[in-house]
Amino acid sequence: MPTLYHAPQSRSSSLLVLIEEMGIGDQIDVVEVHVRRQDGSGGPDPRNPHPEGKVPYLVAGTDHLRERGAIVAYLTDRFPEAGLGRPVGHPQRGAYLSWLFYYQGVMEPVLVLDWAKVDHPAVRATFRDLETMFARLSEALTDQPYLLGASYSAADLLLSSPFQWLPETLPEDPAIRAWVARCADRPAIAAVAAREAALV
């Protein structure tokens, strides 16, 4: 059984939402660990196998996965019947993977750099900027409710997740705001939030 190492109310919470959405809670062992928090609390946990002490971290037999995009791709490929991914051979497979990699390779760095007030020509040349990132999302969402069309996918779950933690980063763009609201209004998010609130 795959084991997910998770810290409550952290970036790994989105993986719990994915597990809830997919209905595979009985097929994933979740181990709660401590991590160092932005406020200085917490610290390394010897139970956490992540080499940098972060979460999420998924162990599946001898295979180890880190980074949310990779774990999302792995789980949706392993459990395709849940319908939240796009399996090999699906006509949207490339678009699905592109959004997952866009999150890891562009979106998260741009959001973190903007939050940290880091601006440099090399950063803009590599990742672009917040406005460009929002333009890409808006283009995808202008004529459809979700990134891949009419149906919600794990790409929507991953890419909307930072705006649920930091709603002040949302642009005024109505298509993006409506998409984030649709994604936030799913029962799986409420269920995971309630469970995690009970732990605090």
mmCIF file of C-alpha atoms in Angstrom:
data_model
loop_
_atom_site.group_PDB
_atom_site.id
_atom_site.type_symbol
_atom_site.label_atom_id
_atom_site.label_comp_id
_atom_site.label_asym_id
_atom_site.label_seq_id
_atom_site.Cartn_x
_atom_site.Cartn_y
_atom_site.Cartn_z
ATOM 1 C CA MET A 1 0.000 0.000 0.000
ATOM 2 C CA PRO A 2 1.452 3.426 -0.887
ATOM 3 C CA THR A 3 2.293 5.620 2.109
ATOM 4 C CA LEU A 4 1.826 9.381 2.020
ATOM 5 C CA TYR A 5 3.804 11.431 4.538
ATOM 6 C CA HIS A 6 1.722 14.464 5.368
ATOM 7 C CA ALA A 7 1.686 17.431 7.737
ATOM 8 C CA PRO A 8 -1.747 18.872 8.583
ATOM 9 C CA GLN A 9 -2.567 22.274 7.099
ATOM 10 C CA SER A 10 0.393 22.274 4.760
ATOM 11 C CA ARG A 11 0.953 21.991 1.027
ATOM 12 C CA SER A 12 0.381 18.252 1.340
ATOM 13 C CA SER A 13 -3.246 18.851 2.347
ATOM 14 C CA SER A 14 -4.085 19.085 -1.346
ATOM 15 C CA LEU A 15 -2.996 15.441 -1.687
ATOM 16 C CA LEU A 16 -5.483 14.465 1.031
ATOM 17 C CA VAL A 17 -8.141 16.294 -0.983
ATOM 18 C CA LEU A 18 -7.104 14.323 -4.074
ATOM 19 C CA ILE A 19 -7.308 11.037 -2.159
ATOM 20 C CA GLU A 20 -10.763 12.030 -0.892
ATOM 21 C CA GLU A 21 -11.905 13.050 -4.386
ATOM 22 C CA MET A 22 -10.689 9.755 -5.833
ATOM 23 C CA GLY A 23 -12.296 7.635 -3.114
ATOM 24 C CA ILE A 24 -9.039 5.777 -2.419
ATOM 25 C CA GLY A 25 -8.600 6.544 1.274
ATOM 26 C CA ASP A 26 -8.615 2.830 2.056
ATOM 27 C CA GLN A 27 -5.778 2.246 -0.415
ATOM 28 C CA ILE A 28 -3.331 4.900 0.821
ATOM 29 C CA ASP A 29 -1.673 4.868 4.234
ATOM 30 C CA VAL A 30 -1.320 8.445 5.513
ATOM 31 C CA VAL A 31 1.402 9.086 8.102
ATOM 32 C CA GLU A 32 1.302 12.477 9.813
ATOM 33 C CA VAL A 33 4.693 14.051 10.433
ATOM 34 C CA HIS A 34 5.998 17.372 11.714
ATOM 35 C CA VAL A 35 7.649 19.946 9.445
ATOM 36 C CA ARG A 36 9.267 23.319 10.004
ATOM 37 C CA ARG A 37 6.627 26.030 9.603
ATOM 38 C CA GLN A 38 6.958 29.576 8.272
ATOM 39 C CA ASP A 39 6.435 30.951 11.784
ATOM 40 C CA GLY A 40 9.451 28.996 13.044
ATOM 41 C CA SER A 41 7.458 26.307 14.811
ATOM 42 C CA GLY A 42 7.857 22.601 14.149
ATOM 43 C CA GLY A 43 11.014 20.971 12.937
ATOM 44 C CA PRO A 44 12.489 17.861 11.370
ATOM 45 C CA ASP A 45 10.680 14.601 12.021
ATOM 46 C CA PRO A 46 12.764 11.402 11.999
ATOM 47 C CA ARG A 47 9.723 9.479 10.694
ATOM 48 C CA ASN A 48 9.684 11.540 7.496
ATOM 49 C CA PRO A 49 11.819 9.968 4.743
ATOM 50 C CA HIS A 50 11.843 13.128 2.591
ATOM 51 C CA PRO A 51 15.535 14.044 2.240
ATOM 52 C CA GLU A 52 14.745 17.705 2.980
ATOM 53 C CA GLY A 53 12.176 17.022 5.686
ATOM 54 C CA LYS A 54 9.304 18.391 3.596
ATOM 55 C CA VAL A 55 5.868 17.131 2.632
ATOM 56 C CA PRO A 56 4.246 15.611 0.713
ATOM 57 C CA TYR A 57 6.315 12.474 0.169
ATOM 58 C CA LEU A 58 4.916 9.246 -1.248
ATOM 59 C CA VAL A 59 6.507 5.830 -0.830
ATOM 60 C CA ALA A 60 5.170 3.044 -3.045
ATOM 61 C CA GLY A 61 7.222 -0.101 -2.564
ATOM 62 C CA THR A 62 10.765 0.807 -3.564
ATOM 63 C CA ASP A 63 9.573 3.898 -5.446
ATOM 64 C CA HIS A 64 9.724 7.299 -3.748
ATOM 65 C CA LEU A 65 8.000 10.425 -5.054
ATOM 66 C CA ARG A 66 8.217 14.048 -4.056
ATOM 67 C CA GLU A 67 6.649 17.213 -5.463
ATOM 68 C CA ARG A 68 2.897 17.487 -5.664
ATOM 69 C CA GLY A 69 2.687 17.410 -9.444
ATOM 70 C CA ALA A 70 4.579 14.124 -9.587
ATOM 71 C CA ILE A 71 2.447 12.572 -6.846
ATOM 72 C CA VAL A 72 -0.762 13.752 -8.516
ATOM 73 C CA ALA A 73 0.329 12.193 -11.826
ATOM 74 C CA TYR A 74 1.337 8.963 -10.098
ATOM 75 C CA LEU A 75 -1.918 8.560 -8.167
ATOM 76 C CA THR A 76 -4.199 9.457 -11.068
ATOM 77 C CA ASP A 77 -2.280 7.025 -13.296
ATOM 78 C CA ARG A 78 -2.398 4.285 -10.661
ATOM 79 C CA PHE A 79 -6.135 4.746 -10.075
ATOM 80 C CA PRO A 80 -7.459 5.807 -13.498
ATOM 81 C CA GLU A 81 -10.981 4.626 -12.719
ATOM 82 C CA ALA A 82 -11.411 7.658 -10.437
ATOM 83 C CA GLY A 83 -11.495 9.816 -13.564
ATOM 84 C CA LEU A 84 -9.462 12.748 -12.241
ATOM 85 C CA GLY A 85 -6.439 12.234 -14.493
ATOM 86 C CA ARG A 86 -5.905 11.648 -18.173
ATOM 87 C CA PRO A 87 -4.349 8.214 -18.831
ATOM 88 C CA VAL A 88 -1.759 7.407 -21.472
ATOM 89 C CA GLY A 89 -3.480 7.475 -24.855
ATOM 90 C CA HIS A 90 -6.146 9.972 -23.800
ATOM 91 C CA PRO A 91 -6.371 12.931 -26.211
ATOM 92 C CA GLN A 92 -5.884 15.341 -23.280
ATOM 93 C CA ARG A 93 -2.912 13.496 -21.753
ATOM 94 C CA GLY A 94 -0.440 16.116 -22.955
ATOM 95 C CA ALA A 95 -2.549 19.033 -21.744
ATOM 96 C CA TYR A 96 -3.042 17.356 -18.363
ATOM 97 C CA LEU A 97 0.662 16.746 -17.825
ATOM 98 C CA SER A 98 1.475 20.230 -19.094
ATOM 99 C CA TRP A 99 -0.720 21.833 -16.428
ATOM 100 C CA LEU A 100 0.811 19.687 -13.666
ATOM 101 C CA PHE A 101 4.330 20.610 -14.790
ATOM 102 C CA TYR A 102 3.316 24.244 -15.291
ATOM 103 C CA TYR A 103 2.287 24.344 -11.657
ATOM 104 C CA GLN A 104 5.600 22.938 -10.413
ATOM 105 C CA GLY A 105 7.878 24.665 -12.905
ATOM 106 C CA VAL A 106 6.264 28.087 -13.281
ATOM 107 C CA MET A 107 3.243 28.815 -11.152
ATOM 108 C CA GLU A 108 4.551 27.940 -7.695
ATOM 109 C CA PRO A 109 7.924 29.669 -8.247
ATOM 110 C CA VAL A 110 6.184 32.817 -9.566
ATOM 111 C CA LEU A 111 3.807 32.917 -6.589
ATOM 112 C CA VAL A 112 6.603 32.388 -4.054
ATOM 113 C CA LEU A 113 8.898 34.952 -5.688
ATOM 114 C CA ASP A 114 6.082 37.504 -5.792
ATOM 115 C CA TRP A 115 5.245 36.827 -2.130
ATOM 116 C CA ALA A 116 8.926 37.251 -1.227
ATOM 117 C CA LYS A 117 9.130 40.467 -3.307
ATOM 118 C CA VAL A 118 11.926 39.057 -5.449
ATOM 119 C CA ASP A 119 12.149 40.587 -8.913
ATOM 120 C CA HIS A 120 15.032 40.238 -11.336
ATOM 121 C CA PRO A 121 15.345 40.135 -15.147
ATOM 122 C CA ALA A 122 16.637 36.553 -14.956
ATOM 123 C CA VAL A 123 13.591 35.522 -12.932
ATOM 124 C CA ARG A 124 11.217 37.164 -15.412
ATOM 125 C CA ALA A 125 13.052 35.634 -18.366
ATOM 126 C CA THR A 126 12.827 32.155 -16.851
ATOM 127 C CA PHE A 127 9.402 32.099 -15.193
ATOM 128 C CA ARG A 128 7.762 35.291 -16.547
ATOM 129 C CA ASP A 129 5.687 37.137 -13.948
ATOM 130 C CA LEU A 130 2.399 37.070 -12.057
ATOM 131 C CA GLU A 131 0.510 38.906 -14.798
ATOM 132 C CA THR A 132 1.706 36.471 -17.474
ATOM 133 C CA MET A 133 0.804 33.495 -15.294
ATOM 134 C CA PHE A 134 -2.690 34.869 -14.732
ATOM 135 C CA ALA A 135 -3.043 35.489 -18.462
ATOM 136 C CA ARG A 136 -2.337 31.795 -19.170
ATOM 137 C CA LEU A 137 -4.984 30.711 -16.655
ATOM 138 C CA SER A 138 -7.501 33.221 -17.982
ATOM 139 C CA GLU A 139 -6.974 32.044 -21.574
ATOM 140 C CA ALA A 140 -7.710 28.468 -20.534
ATOM 141 C CA LEU A 141 -10.782 29.372 -18.485
ATOM 142 C CA THR A 142 -12.481 32.046 -20.569
ATOM 143 C CA ASP A 143 -14.758 29.672 -22.490
ATOM 144 C CA GLN A 144 -14.807 26.625 -20.219
ATOM 145 C CA PRO A 145 -15.313 25.976 -16.491
ATOM 146 C CA TYR A 146 -12.147 23.928 -15.915
ATOM 147 C CA LEU A 147 -8.618 23.797 -17.278
ATOM 148 C CA LEU A 148 -9.323 20.770 -19.465
ATOM 149 C CA GLY A 149 -12.884 21.606 -20.431
ATOM 150 C CA ALA A 150 -16.243 20.754 -18.939
ATOM 151 C CA SER A 151 -15.072 18.379 -16.218
ATOM 152 C CA TYR A 152 -13.030 18.901 -13.066
ATOM 153 C CA SER A 153 -9.647 17.182 -12.947
ATOM 154 C CA ALA A 154 -6.685 16.814 -10.624
ATOM 155 C CA ALA A 155 -5.041 19.648 -12.578
ATOM 156 C CA ASP A 156 -7.781 21.991 -11.340
ATOM 157 C CA LEU A 157 -7.288 20.729 -7.797
ATOM 158 C CA LEU A 158 -3.541 21.392 -7.887
ATOM 159 C CA LEU A 159 -3.523 24.737 -9.674
ATOM 160 C CA SER A 160 -6.382 26.243 -7.665
ATOM 161 C CA SER A 161 -4.925 25.156 -4.318
ATOM 162 C CA PRO A 162 -2.657 28.161 -3.623
ATOM 163 C CA PHE A 163 -5.545 30.597 -4.075
ATOM 164 C CA GLN A 164 -7.548 28.777 -1.433
ATOM 165 C CA TRP A 165 -4.664 29.311 1.007
ATOM 166 C CA LEU A 166 -3.885 32.850 -0.159
ATOM 167 C CA PRO A 167 -7.070 34.367 -1.591
ATOM 168 C CA GLU A 168 -5.486 37.819 -1.548
ATOM 169 C CA THR A 169 -3.298 36.740 -4.466
ATOM 170 C CA LEU A 170 -6.333 36.248 -6.723
ATOM 171 C CA PRO A 171 -6.554 38.672 -9.646
ATOM 172 C CA GLU A 172 -9.743 40.547 -10.489
ATOM 173 C CA ASP A 173 -10.203 38.339 -13.556
ATOM 174 C CA PRO A 174 -13.782 36.964 -13.345
ATOM 175 C CA ALA A 175 -12.966 33.690 -15.134
ATOM 176 C CA ILE A 176 -10.173 32.861 -12.676
ATOM 177 C CA ARG A 177 -12.234 33.886 -9.650
ATOM 178 C CA ALA A 178 -15.209 31.786 -10.756
ATOM 179 C CA TRP A 179 -12.910 28.787 -11.379
ATOM 180 C CA VAL A 180 -11.299 29.046 -7.947
ATOM 181 C CA ALA A 181 -14.752 29.320 -6.351
ATOM 182 C CA ARG A 182 -15.953 26.217 -8.231
ATOM 183 C CA CYS A 183 -12.872 24.267 -7.174
ATOM 184 C CA ALA A 184 -13.131 25.422 -3.551
ATOM 185 C CA ASP A 185 -16.782 24.413 -3.344
ATOM 186 C CA ARG A 186 -16.149 20.687 -3.615
ATOM 187 C CA PRO A 187 -17.160 18.366 -0.747
ATOM 188 C CA ALA A 188 -13.683 16.788 -0.579
ATOM 189 C CA ILE A 189 -12.115 20.120 0.375
ATOM 190 C CA ALA A 190 -14.658 20.687 3.141
ATOM 191 C CA ALA A 191 -14.173 17.141 4.454
ATOM 192 C CA VAL A 192 -10.378 17.427 4.632
ATOM 193 C CA ALA A 193 -10.525 20.932 6.134
ATOM 194 C CA ALA A 194 -12.873 19.713 8.881
ATOM 195 C CA ARG A 195 -10.629 16.751 9.724
ATOM 196 C CA GLU A 196 -7.527 18.914 9.845
ATOM 197 C CA ALA A 197 -9.183 21.645 11.905
ATOM 198 C CA ALA A 198 -9.998 18.995 14.505
ATOM 199 C CA LEU A 199 -6.284 18.223 14.815
ATOM 200 C CA VAL A 200 -5.243 21.774 15.659
#
